[in-house]
mmCIF file of C-alpha atoms in Angstrom:
data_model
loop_
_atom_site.group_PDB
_atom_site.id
_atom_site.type_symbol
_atom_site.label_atom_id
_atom_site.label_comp_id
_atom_site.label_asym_id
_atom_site.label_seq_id
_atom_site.Cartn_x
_atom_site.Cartn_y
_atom_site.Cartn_z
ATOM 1 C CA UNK A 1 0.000 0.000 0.000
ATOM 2 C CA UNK A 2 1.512 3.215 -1.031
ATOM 3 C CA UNK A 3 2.109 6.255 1.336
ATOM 4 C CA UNK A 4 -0.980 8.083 -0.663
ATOM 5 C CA UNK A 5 -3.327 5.740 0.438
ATOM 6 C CA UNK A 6 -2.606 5.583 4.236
ATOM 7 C CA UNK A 7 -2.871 9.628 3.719
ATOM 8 C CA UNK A 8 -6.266 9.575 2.118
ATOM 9 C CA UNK A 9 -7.249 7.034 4.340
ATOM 10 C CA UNK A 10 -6.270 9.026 7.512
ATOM 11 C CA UNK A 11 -7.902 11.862 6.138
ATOM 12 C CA UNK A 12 -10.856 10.191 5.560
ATOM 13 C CA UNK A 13 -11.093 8.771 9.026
ATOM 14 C CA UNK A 14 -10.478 12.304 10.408
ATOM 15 C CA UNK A 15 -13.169 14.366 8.341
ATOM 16 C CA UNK A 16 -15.466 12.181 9.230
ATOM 17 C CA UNK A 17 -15.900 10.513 12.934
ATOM 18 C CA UNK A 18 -19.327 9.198 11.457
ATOM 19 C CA UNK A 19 -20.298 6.987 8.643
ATOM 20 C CA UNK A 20 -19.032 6.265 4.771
ATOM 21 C CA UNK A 21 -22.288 5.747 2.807
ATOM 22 C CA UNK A 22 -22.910 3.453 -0.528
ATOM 23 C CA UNK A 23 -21.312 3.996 -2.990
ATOM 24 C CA UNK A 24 -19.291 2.540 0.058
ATOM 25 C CA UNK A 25 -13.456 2.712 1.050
ATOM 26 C CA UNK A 26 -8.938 3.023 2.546
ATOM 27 C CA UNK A 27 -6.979 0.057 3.267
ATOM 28 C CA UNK A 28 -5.671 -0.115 6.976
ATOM 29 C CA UNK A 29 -4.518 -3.655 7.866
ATOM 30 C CA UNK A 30 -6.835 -5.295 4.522
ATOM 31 C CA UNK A 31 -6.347 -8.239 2.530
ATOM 32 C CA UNK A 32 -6.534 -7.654 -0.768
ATOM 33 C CA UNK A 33 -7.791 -10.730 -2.605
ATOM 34 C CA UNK A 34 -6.984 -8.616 -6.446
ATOM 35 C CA UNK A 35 -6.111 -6.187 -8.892
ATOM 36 C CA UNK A 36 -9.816 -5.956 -9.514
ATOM 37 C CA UNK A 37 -10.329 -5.385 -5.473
ATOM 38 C CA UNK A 38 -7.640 -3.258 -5.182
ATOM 39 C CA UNK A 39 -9.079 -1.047 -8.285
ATOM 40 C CA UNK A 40 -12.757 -1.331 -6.460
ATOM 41 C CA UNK A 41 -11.592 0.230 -3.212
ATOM 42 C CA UNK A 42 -9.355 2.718 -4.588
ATOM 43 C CA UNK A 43 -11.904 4.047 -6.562
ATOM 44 C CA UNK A 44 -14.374 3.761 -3.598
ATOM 45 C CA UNK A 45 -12.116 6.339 -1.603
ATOM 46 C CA UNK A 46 -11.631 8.367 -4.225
ATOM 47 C CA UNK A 47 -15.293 9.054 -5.271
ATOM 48 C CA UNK A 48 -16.373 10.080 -1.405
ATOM 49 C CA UNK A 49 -17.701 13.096 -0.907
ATOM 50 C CA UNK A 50 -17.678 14.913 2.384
ATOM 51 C CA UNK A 51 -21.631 16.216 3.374
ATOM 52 C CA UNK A 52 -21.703 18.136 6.853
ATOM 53 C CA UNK A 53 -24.319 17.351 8.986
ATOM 54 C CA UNK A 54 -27.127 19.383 10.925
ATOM 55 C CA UNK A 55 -31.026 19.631 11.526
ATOM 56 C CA UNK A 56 -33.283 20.273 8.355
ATOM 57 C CA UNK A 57 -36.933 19.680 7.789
ATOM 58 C CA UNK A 58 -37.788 16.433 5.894
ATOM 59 C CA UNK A 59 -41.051 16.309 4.075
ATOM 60 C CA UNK A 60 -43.398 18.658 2.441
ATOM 61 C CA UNK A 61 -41.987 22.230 3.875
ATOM 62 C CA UNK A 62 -45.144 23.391 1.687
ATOM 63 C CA UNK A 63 -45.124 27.077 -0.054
ATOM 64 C CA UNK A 64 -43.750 30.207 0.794
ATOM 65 C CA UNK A 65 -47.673 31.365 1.521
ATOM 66 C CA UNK A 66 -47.611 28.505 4.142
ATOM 67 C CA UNK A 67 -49.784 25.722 2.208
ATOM 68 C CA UNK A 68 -48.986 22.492 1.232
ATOM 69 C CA UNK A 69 -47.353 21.351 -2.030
ATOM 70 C CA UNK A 70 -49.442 17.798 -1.401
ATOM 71 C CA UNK A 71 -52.277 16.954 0.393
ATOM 72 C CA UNK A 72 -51.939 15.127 3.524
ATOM 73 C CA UNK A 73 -53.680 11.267 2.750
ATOM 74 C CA UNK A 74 -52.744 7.981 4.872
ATOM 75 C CA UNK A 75 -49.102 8.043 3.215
ATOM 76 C CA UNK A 76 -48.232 11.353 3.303
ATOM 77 C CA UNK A 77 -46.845 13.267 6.397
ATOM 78 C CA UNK A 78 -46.573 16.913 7.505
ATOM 79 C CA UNK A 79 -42.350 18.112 7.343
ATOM 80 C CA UNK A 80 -40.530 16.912 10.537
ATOM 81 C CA UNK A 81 -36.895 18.046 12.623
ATOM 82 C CA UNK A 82 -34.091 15.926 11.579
ATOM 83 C CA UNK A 83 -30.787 15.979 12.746
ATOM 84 C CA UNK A 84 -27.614 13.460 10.936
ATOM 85 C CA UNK A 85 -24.349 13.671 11.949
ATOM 86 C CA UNK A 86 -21.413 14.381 9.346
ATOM 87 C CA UNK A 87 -20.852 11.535 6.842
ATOM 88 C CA UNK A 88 -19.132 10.675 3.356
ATOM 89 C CA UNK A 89 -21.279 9.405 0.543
ATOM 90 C CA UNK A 90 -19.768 8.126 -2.980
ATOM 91 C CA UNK A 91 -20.688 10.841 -5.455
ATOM 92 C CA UNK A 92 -21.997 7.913 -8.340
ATOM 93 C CA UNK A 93 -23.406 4.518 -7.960
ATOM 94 C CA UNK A 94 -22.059 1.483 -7.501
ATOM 95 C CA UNK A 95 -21.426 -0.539 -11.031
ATOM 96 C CA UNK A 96 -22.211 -3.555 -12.742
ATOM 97 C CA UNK A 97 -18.314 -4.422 -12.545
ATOM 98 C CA UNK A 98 -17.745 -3.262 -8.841
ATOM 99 C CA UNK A 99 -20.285 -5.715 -7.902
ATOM 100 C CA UNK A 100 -18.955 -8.238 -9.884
ATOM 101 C CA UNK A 101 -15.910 -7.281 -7.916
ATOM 102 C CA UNK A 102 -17.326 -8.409 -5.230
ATOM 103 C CA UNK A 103 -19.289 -11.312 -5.912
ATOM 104 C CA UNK A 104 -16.427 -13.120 -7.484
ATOM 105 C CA UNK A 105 -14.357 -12.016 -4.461
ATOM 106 C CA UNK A 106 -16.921 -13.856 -2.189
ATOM 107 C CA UNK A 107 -17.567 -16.572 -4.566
ATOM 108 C CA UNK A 108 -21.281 -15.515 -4.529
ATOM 109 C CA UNK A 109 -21.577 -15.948 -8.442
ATOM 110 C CA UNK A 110 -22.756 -19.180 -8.778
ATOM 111 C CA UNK A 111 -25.831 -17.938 -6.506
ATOM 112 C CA UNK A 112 -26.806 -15.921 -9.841
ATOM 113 C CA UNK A 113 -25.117 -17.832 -12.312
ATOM 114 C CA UNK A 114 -27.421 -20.754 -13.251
ATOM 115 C CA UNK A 115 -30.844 -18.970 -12.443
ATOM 116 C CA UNK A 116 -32.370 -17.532 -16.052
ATOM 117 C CA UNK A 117 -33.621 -14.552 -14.161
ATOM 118 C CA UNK A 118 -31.296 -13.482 -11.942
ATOM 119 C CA UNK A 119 -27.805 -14.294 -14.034
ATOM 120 C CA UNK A 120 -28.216 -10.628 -14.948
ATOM 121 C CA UNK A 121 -27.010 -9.664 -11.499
ATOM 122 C CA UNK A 122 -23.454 -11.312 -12.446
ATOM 123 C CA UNK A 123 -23.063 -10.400 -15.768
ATOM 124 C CA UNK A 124 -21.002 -6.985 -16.178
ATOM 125 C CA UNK A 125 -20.282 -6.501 -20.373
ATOM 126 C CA UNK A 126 -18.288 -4.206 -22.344
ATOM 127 C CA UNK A 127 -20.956 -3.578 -24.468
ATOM 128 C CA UNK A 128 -22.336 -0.111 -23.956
ATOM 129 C CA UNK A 129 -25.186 -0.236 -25.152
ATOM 130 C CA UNK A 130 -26.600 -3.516 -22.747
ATOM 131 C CA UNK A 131 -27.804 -2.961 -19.822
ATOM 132 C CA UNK A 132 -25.196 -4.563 -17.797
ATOM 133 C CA UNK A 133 -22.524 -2.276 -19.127
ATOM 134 C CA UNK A 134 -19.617 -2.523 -16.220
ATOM 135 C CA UNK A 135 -19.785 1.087 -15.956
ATOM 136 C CA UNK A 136 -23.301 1.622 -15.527
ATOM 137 C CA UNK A 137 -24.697 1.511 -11.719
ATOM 138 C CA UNK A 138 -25.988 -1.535 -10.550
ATOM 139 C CA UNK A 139 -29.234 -2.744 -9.730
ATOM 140 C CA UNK A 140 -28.755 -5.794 -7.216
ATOM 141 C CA UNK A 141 -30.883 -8.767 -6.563
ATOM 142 C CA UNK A 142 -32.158 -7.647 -2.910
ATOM 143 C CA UNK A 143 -31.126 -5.275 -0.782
ATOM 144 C CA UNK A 144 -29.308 -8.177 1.414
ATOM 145 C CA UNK A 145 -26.524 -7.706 -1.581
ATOM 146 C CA UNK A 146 -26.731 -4.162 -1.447
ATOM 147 C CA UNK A 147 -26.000 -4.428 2.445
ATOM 148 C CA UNK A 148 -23.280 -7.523 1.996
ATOM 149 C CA UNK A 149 -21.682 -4.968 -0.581
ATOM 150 C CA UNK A 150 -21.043 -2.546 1.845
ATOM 151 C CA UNK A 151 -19.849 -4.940 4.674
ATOM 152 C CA UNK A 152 -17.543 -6.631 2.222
ATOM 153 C CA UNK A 153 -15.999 -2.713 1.970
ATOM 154 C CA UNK A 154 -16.030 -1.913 5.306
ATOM 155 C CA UNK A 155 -14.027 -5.453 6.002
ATOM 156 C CA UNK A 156 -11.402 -4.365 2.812
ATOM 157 C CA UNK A 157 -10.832 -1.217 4.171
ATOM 158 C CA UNK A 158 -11.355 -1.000 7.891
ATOM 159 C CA UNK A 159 -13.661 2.089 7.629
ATOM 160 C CA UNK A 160 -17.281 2.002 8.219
ATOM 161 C CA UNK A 161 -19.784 1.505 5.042
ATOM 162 C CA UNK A 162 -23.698 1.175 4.844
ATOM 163 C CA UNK A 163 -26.283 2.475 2.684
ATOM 164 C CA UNK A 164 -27.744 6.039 3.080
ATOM 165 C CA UNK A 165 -30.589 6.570 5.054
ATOM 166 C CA UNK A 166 -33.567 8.368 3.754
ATOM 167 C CA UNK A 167 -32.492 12.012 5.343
ATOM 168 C CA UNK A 168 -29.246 11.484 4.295
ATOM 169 C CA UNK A 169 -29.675 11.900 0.465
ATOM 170 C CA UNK A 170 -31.968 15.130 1.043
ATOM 171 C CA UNK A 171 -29.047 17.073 3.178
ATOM 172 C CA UNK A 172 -26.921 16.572 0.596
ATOM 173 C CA UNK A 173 -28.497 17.743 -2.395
ATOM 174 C CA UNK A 174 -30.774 20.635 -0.270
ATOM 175 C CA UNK A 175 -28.634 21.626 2.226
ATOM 176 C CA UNK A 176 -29.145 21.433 6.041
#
């Protein structure tokens, strides 16, 4: 592991004191099973982006007159408080070749492999025009992978990885 990497990843662990979201990366004390893993995590680190936290309302904040944009049924619900902590999210998605990444890493293919429907979830092309180009983001089986994704990060790299939460998306494209 080069000197850059323990740098970034020190960084990383200082900015944040909270969470790495999905797009879920730094290597401190890893194994690193491959060139393709090594390229996965490097590239996780690299895309985080840095999101300070604080208390916004989440919901319908309704019109500057004071109204509603919606109105209120059994599924919809009046703006509340939130507060998140500071956190790092991946500015893109994760691909069709980062999770192959990691399925082959885990030997989870075969789980996809054989099954008409979900062989899709394995099968990363270089055709970009499919829709399993390896550069286009991933849509996993169940969010169990999407989880196992994240935990097979977090185990690479040491840091901490899971998927956003619902508030977290919203602070970081509006603003706290």
């Amino acid at each position: 592991m080069g000197s850059s990497m323990k740098e970034t990843s020190s960084l990383l662990l200082e900015r944040l004191g909270s969470t790495l979201m999905t797009g879920c990366g730094s290597l401190l004390g890893s194994t690193i099973e491959s060139e393709a893993t090594q390229q996965v995590i490097d590239r996780a680190l690299e895309n985080q982006v840095f999101v300070e936290g604080g208390t916004f309302m989440l919901g319908d904040v309704g019109r500057a007159s004071g109204t509603l944009y919606i109105t209120l049924t059994g599924f919809s619900r009046p703006a509340v408080e939130v507060s998140i902590d500071s956190y790092s999210i991946s500015r893109y998605e994760t691909t069709w070749g980062e999770m192959k990444v990691y399925y082959e890493a885990l030997d989870r293919t075969h789980l996809y492999a054989d099954d008409f429907i979900y062989k899709k979830y394995v099968k990363a092309t270089d055709d970009p025009l499919s829709p399993n180009y390896y550069r286009k983001p991933a849509r996993v089986p169940n969010y169990g992978e999407a989880e196992g994704y994240c935990a097979w990060l977090a185990e690479q790299t040491g840091l901490p990885f899971a998927l956003p939460t619902e508030a977290q998306p919203t602070v970081g494209i509006c603003g706290p």
